[in-house]
Coordinates of C-alpha atoms in Angstrom, one line a residue:
Chain A
X261 CA -14.7 -5.7 11.7
X262 CA -13.0 -2.1 11.9
X263 CA -10.1 -3.5 9.4
X264 CA -6.8 -1.7 10.4
X265 CA -6.8 1.9 12.3
X266 CA -4.4 4.4 12.2
X267 CA -4.2 7.5 14.4
X268 CA -3.7 10.1 14.0
X269 CA -4.6 11.0 10.4
X270 CA -2.8 14.4 10.8
X271 CA 0.4 15.7 13.0
X272 CA 2.4 18.3 12.6
X273 CA 6.1 18.4 15.0
X274 CA 8.6 20.3 15.6
X275 CA 12.6 18.9 15.4
X276 CA 13.2 16.7 18.1
X277 CA 9.7 16.1 19.1
X278 CA 8.8 12.8 20.0
X279 CA 5.4 11.4 19.1
X280 CA 3.9 7.7 18.9
X281 CA 1.6 6.9 15.9
X282 CA -0.9 4.2 16.7
X283 CA -2.2 1.5 14.7
X284 CA -4.7 -1.4 15.7
X285 CA -6.1 -4.1 13.8
X286 CA -8.9 -6.6 14.7
X287 CA -8.4 -9.2 12.2
X288 CA -6.1 -11.2 14.6
X289 CA -3.3 -11.0 12.0
X290 CA 0.0 -12.1 13.3
X291 CA 1.9 -9.8 11.3
X292 CA 2.2 -6.2 10.9
X293 CA 4.1 -3.5 9.2
X294 CA 4.8 -0.1 9.1
X295 CA 5.7 2.0 5.7
X296 CA 6.2 5.5 4.3
X297 CA 5.3 7.3 1.1
X298 CA 7.7 10.0 0.2
X299 CA 6.8 11.7 -3.5
X300 CA 8.6 9.7 -6.5
X301 CA 9.4 6.7 -3.9
X302 CA 6.1 4.7 -3.4
X303 CA 6.4 3.1 -0.2
X304 CA 9.3 1.4 1.8
X305 CA 9.4 -0.6 5.0
X306 CA 10.3 0.6 8.0
X307 CA 9.6 -2.1 10.4
X308 CA 7.6 -5.5 11.0
X309 CA 6.7 -7.7 13.2
X310 CA 5.6 -11.5 12.7
X311 CA 3.8 -12.2 16.3
X312 CA 3.2 -10.4 19.1
X313 CA 6.9 -9.7 20.9
X314 CA 8.5 -10.1 17.7
X315 CA 9.8 -6.9 15.3
X316 CA 12.5 -6.6 12.8
X317 CA 14.3 -3.5 10.6
X318 CA 12.6 -2.8 7.2
X319 CA 14.2 -1.0 4.5
X320 CA 13.9 2.4 6.3
X321 CA 14.4 1.8 9.8
X322 CA 16.8 4.8 11.2
X323 CA 14.8 6.9 13.9
X324 CA 11.8 4.7 14.3
X325 CA 11.1 2.5 17.4
X326 CA 8.8 -0.3 17.3
X327 CA 7.1 -2.7 19.9
X328 CA 4.8 -5.4 19.9
X329 CA 3.3 -6.3 22.8
X330 CA -0.2 -7.5 21.9
X331 CA -1.6 -9.3 18.6
X332 CA -3.8 -6.2 18.0
X333 CA -1.3 -3.2 18.5
X334 CA 2.2 -2.1 16.9
X335 CA 2.6 1.7 17.6
X336 CA 5.6 3.4 15.9
X337 CA 7.4 5.7 17.8
X338 CA 9.6 8.8 16.8
X339 CA 11.7 9.5 19.4
X340 CA 13.4 12.9 17.9
X341 CA 11.8 13.9 14.9
X342 CA 13.5 15.6 11.9
X343 CA 12.4 17.1 8.9
X344 CA 13.7 13.8 6.9
X345 CA 10.9 12.2 8.3
X346 CA 8.1 14.5 6.9
X347 CA 5.7 11.9 4.9
X348 CA 2.7 10.0 4.9
X349 CA 2.6 6.7 6.9
X350 CA 0.7 3.6 6.3
X351 CA 0.4 0.6 8.6
X352 CA -0.3 -3.0 7.6
X353 CA -1.2 -6.3 9.0
X354 CA -1.5 -9.4 7.2
X355 CA -1.8 -13.1 7.0
X356 CA -0.3 -16.0 5.3
X357 CA -2.5 -18.8 3.3
X358 CA -1.0 -21.5 1.2
X359 CA -0.9 -18.7 -1.7
X360 CA 0.9 -16.0 0.1
X361 CA 0.3 -12.9 1.8
X362 CA -2.7 -11.1 1.9
X363 CA -2.1 -7.5 2.8
X364 CA -4.7 -5.0 4.8
X365 CA -3.6 -1.3 4.9
X366 CA -4.8 1.6 7.0
X367 CA -5.8 5.0 5.7
X368 CA -2.2 6.5 6.5
X369 CA -0.9 9.2 8.3
X370 CA -0.1 12.6 7.4
X371 CA 3.3 13.8 9.2
X372 CA 5.0 16.9 8.7
X373 CA 8.1 17.7 10.8
X374 CA 9.1 21.7 10.6
Chain B
X297 CA -15.7 8.2 2.8
X298 CA -13.7 7.6 -0.2
X299 CA -13.8 3.4 -1.1
X300 CA -11.3 1.7 -3.3
X301 CA -12.9 -1.8 -4.6
X302 CA -10.6 -4.7 -6.5
X303 CA -13.7 -7.0 -7.0
X304 CA -10.9 -9.4 -8.4
X305 CA -9.4 -11.8 -5.1
X306 CA -7.6 -14.4 -6.8
X307 CA -6.7 -14.8 -10.4
X308 CA -5.1 -17.5 -12.1
X309 CA -3.8 -17.7 -15.4
X310 CA -1.7 -19.6 -17.8
X311 CA 1.5 -18.0 -18.8
X312 CA 0.9 -15.9 -22.3
X313 CA -2.5 -15.1 -21.1
X314 CA -4.0 -11.5 -21.2
X315 CA -4.4 -9.8 -17.8
X316 CA -7.1 -7.3 -16.8
X317 CA -7.6 -6.7 -13.1
X318 CA -10.4 -4.3 -11.8
X319 CA -10.3 -1.0 -9.6
X320 CA -13.2 1.2 -9.0
X321 CA -13.4 4.6 -6.7
X322 CA -15.9 5.9 -5.2
X323 CA -14.5 9.7 -5.2
X324 CA -16.1 12.0 -7.5
X325 CA -13.2 14.3 -7.4
X326 CA -10.1 14.8 -9.3
X327 CA -7.7 12.0 -7.9
X328 CA -4.3 10.6 -8.4
X329 CA -4.5 7.0 -9.2
X330 CA -1.9 4.3 -8.6
X331 CA -1.1 0.5 -9.0
X332 CA 1.1 -1.2 -6.7
X333 CA 2.9 -4.7 -6.7
X334 CA 4.3 -6.7 -4.1
X335 CA 5.9 -10.1 -4.9
X336 CA 6.3 -12.8 -2.4
X337 CA 8.8 -12.2 0.0
X338 CA 9.2 -8.3 -0.9
X339 CA 7.9 -4.9 0.0
X340 CA 5.2 -3.0 -2.1
X341 CA 6.9 -1.3 -5.6
X342 CA 5.3 1.0 -7.1
X343 CA 4.2 -0.3 -10.9
X344 CA 2.6 2.9 -12.1
X345 CA 0.7 6.2 -11.7
X346 CA -1.7 8.5 -13.1
X347 CA -1.8 12.2 -12.4
X348 CA -3.4 13.7 -15.6
X349 CA -3.0 13.9 -19.3
X350 CA -3.1 10.8 -21.2
X351 CA -5.3 8.3 -19.8
X352 CA -3.6 5.4 -20.7
X353 CA -0.8 5.0 -18.5
X354 CA 2.6 2.8 -19.2
X355 CA 4.4 1.4 -16.1
X356 CA 7.0 -1.0 -15.6
X357 CA 7.1 -4.6 -16.8
X358 CA 4.8 -4.2 -19.4
X359 CA 1.9 -3.1 -17.2
X360 CA -0.7 -0.3 -18.3
X361 CA -3.6 1.1 -16.9
X362 CA -6.2 2.7 -18.3
X363 CA -8.4 5.8 -16.9
X364 CA -11.7 6.0 -17.6
X365 CA -13.1 8.9 -15.4
X366 CA -16.8 8.6 -16.4
X367 CA -16.6 4.4 -14.7
X368 CA -14.5 5.6 -11.8
X369 CA -12.1 3.0 -12.8
X370 CA -8.2 2.6 -13.2
X371 CA -8.2 -1.1 -14.8
X372 CA -4.6 -2.6 -15.1
X373 CA -3.6 -4.5 -17.9
X374 CA -0.8 -7.1 -19.3
X375 CA -1.2 -8.4 -22.8
X376 CA 1.2 -11.4 -21.8
X377 CA 1.6 -12.6 -18.7
X378 CA 5.1 -14.2 -17.1
X379 CA 5.3 -16.8 -14.6
X380 CA 7.5 -13.9 -12.6
X381 CA 4.3 -11.8 -12.5
X382 CA 2.8 -13.8 -9.5
X383 CA 2.4 -11.4 -7.0
X384 CA -0.7 -9.4 -4.8
X385 CA -1.5 -6.1 -7.0
X386 CA -3.2 -3.3 -5.0
X387 CA -5.1 -0.3 -6.6
X388 CA -5.0 3.2 -4.8
X389 CA -6.5 6.5 -4.6
X390 CA -5.7 9.7 -3.4
X391 CA -7.4 13.2 -4.0
X392 CA -5.1 15.5 -5.6
X393 CA -3.9 17.9 -3.3
X394 CA -4.1 15.3 -0.4
X395 CA -1.5 12.6 0.9
X396 CA -3.5 10.0 2.4
X397 CA -3.8 7.0 0.3
X398 CA -6.8 4.8 0.1
X399 CA -6.1 1.2 -0.6
X400 CA -7.7 -1.4 -2.2
X401 CA -8.0 -5.0 -0.6
X402 CA -5.7 -6.4 -3.2
X403 CA -5.6 -9.2 -6.0
X404 CA -3.7 -12.3 -5.7
X405 CA -2.4 -12.8 -9.3
X406 CA -1.1 -16.8 -9.9
X407 CA 0.6 -17.2 -13.1
X408 CA 0.9 -21.0 -14.0
X409 CA 4.0 -22.1 -15.9

């Protein structure tokens, strides 16, 4: 199993450009989520999905879109990049058992918006 | 490649018991170290972090962690756990100067009242 795979690892954008961060998991998890990490703030939830075709907003959704057409993939789209979106982005997938949620993280995407 | 190991997958303790969760990493250079916590139904929160200086780091809610460079470890401790500490705990490592974090697979802590 590859686990959770994020691409690209690094990206530089100009203000106003659009791009998609890819996330794929091969563990057949229903739940996937996107976080951003900023200095001194830990991880903040952007969007999440509880299954194919279902998405919802997290703590900081503005400026980002997601879709979940398959169980495996959960891409994050920036429609018009802004410098405030310079951050490190983590995708995660998880499953729920009787004792709660078990999270698996990708290795992150470092995004700089100039 | 960097890796982060959390060998305890699920820990069950009674209230007032002492806690130690293991975290080991494989990178040989200078690192920054983090512990995150996820309470049921909530997103991840930063518990504590180590960048430099005193290897014994104190975090929120009575947690602390000790960086032992020779053992490539950053174990999390708490002298007396409470029921409200029931959560998933993640160790993470970052190369100094880089941004990407490498997470362990997490340890689920269940505290029994």
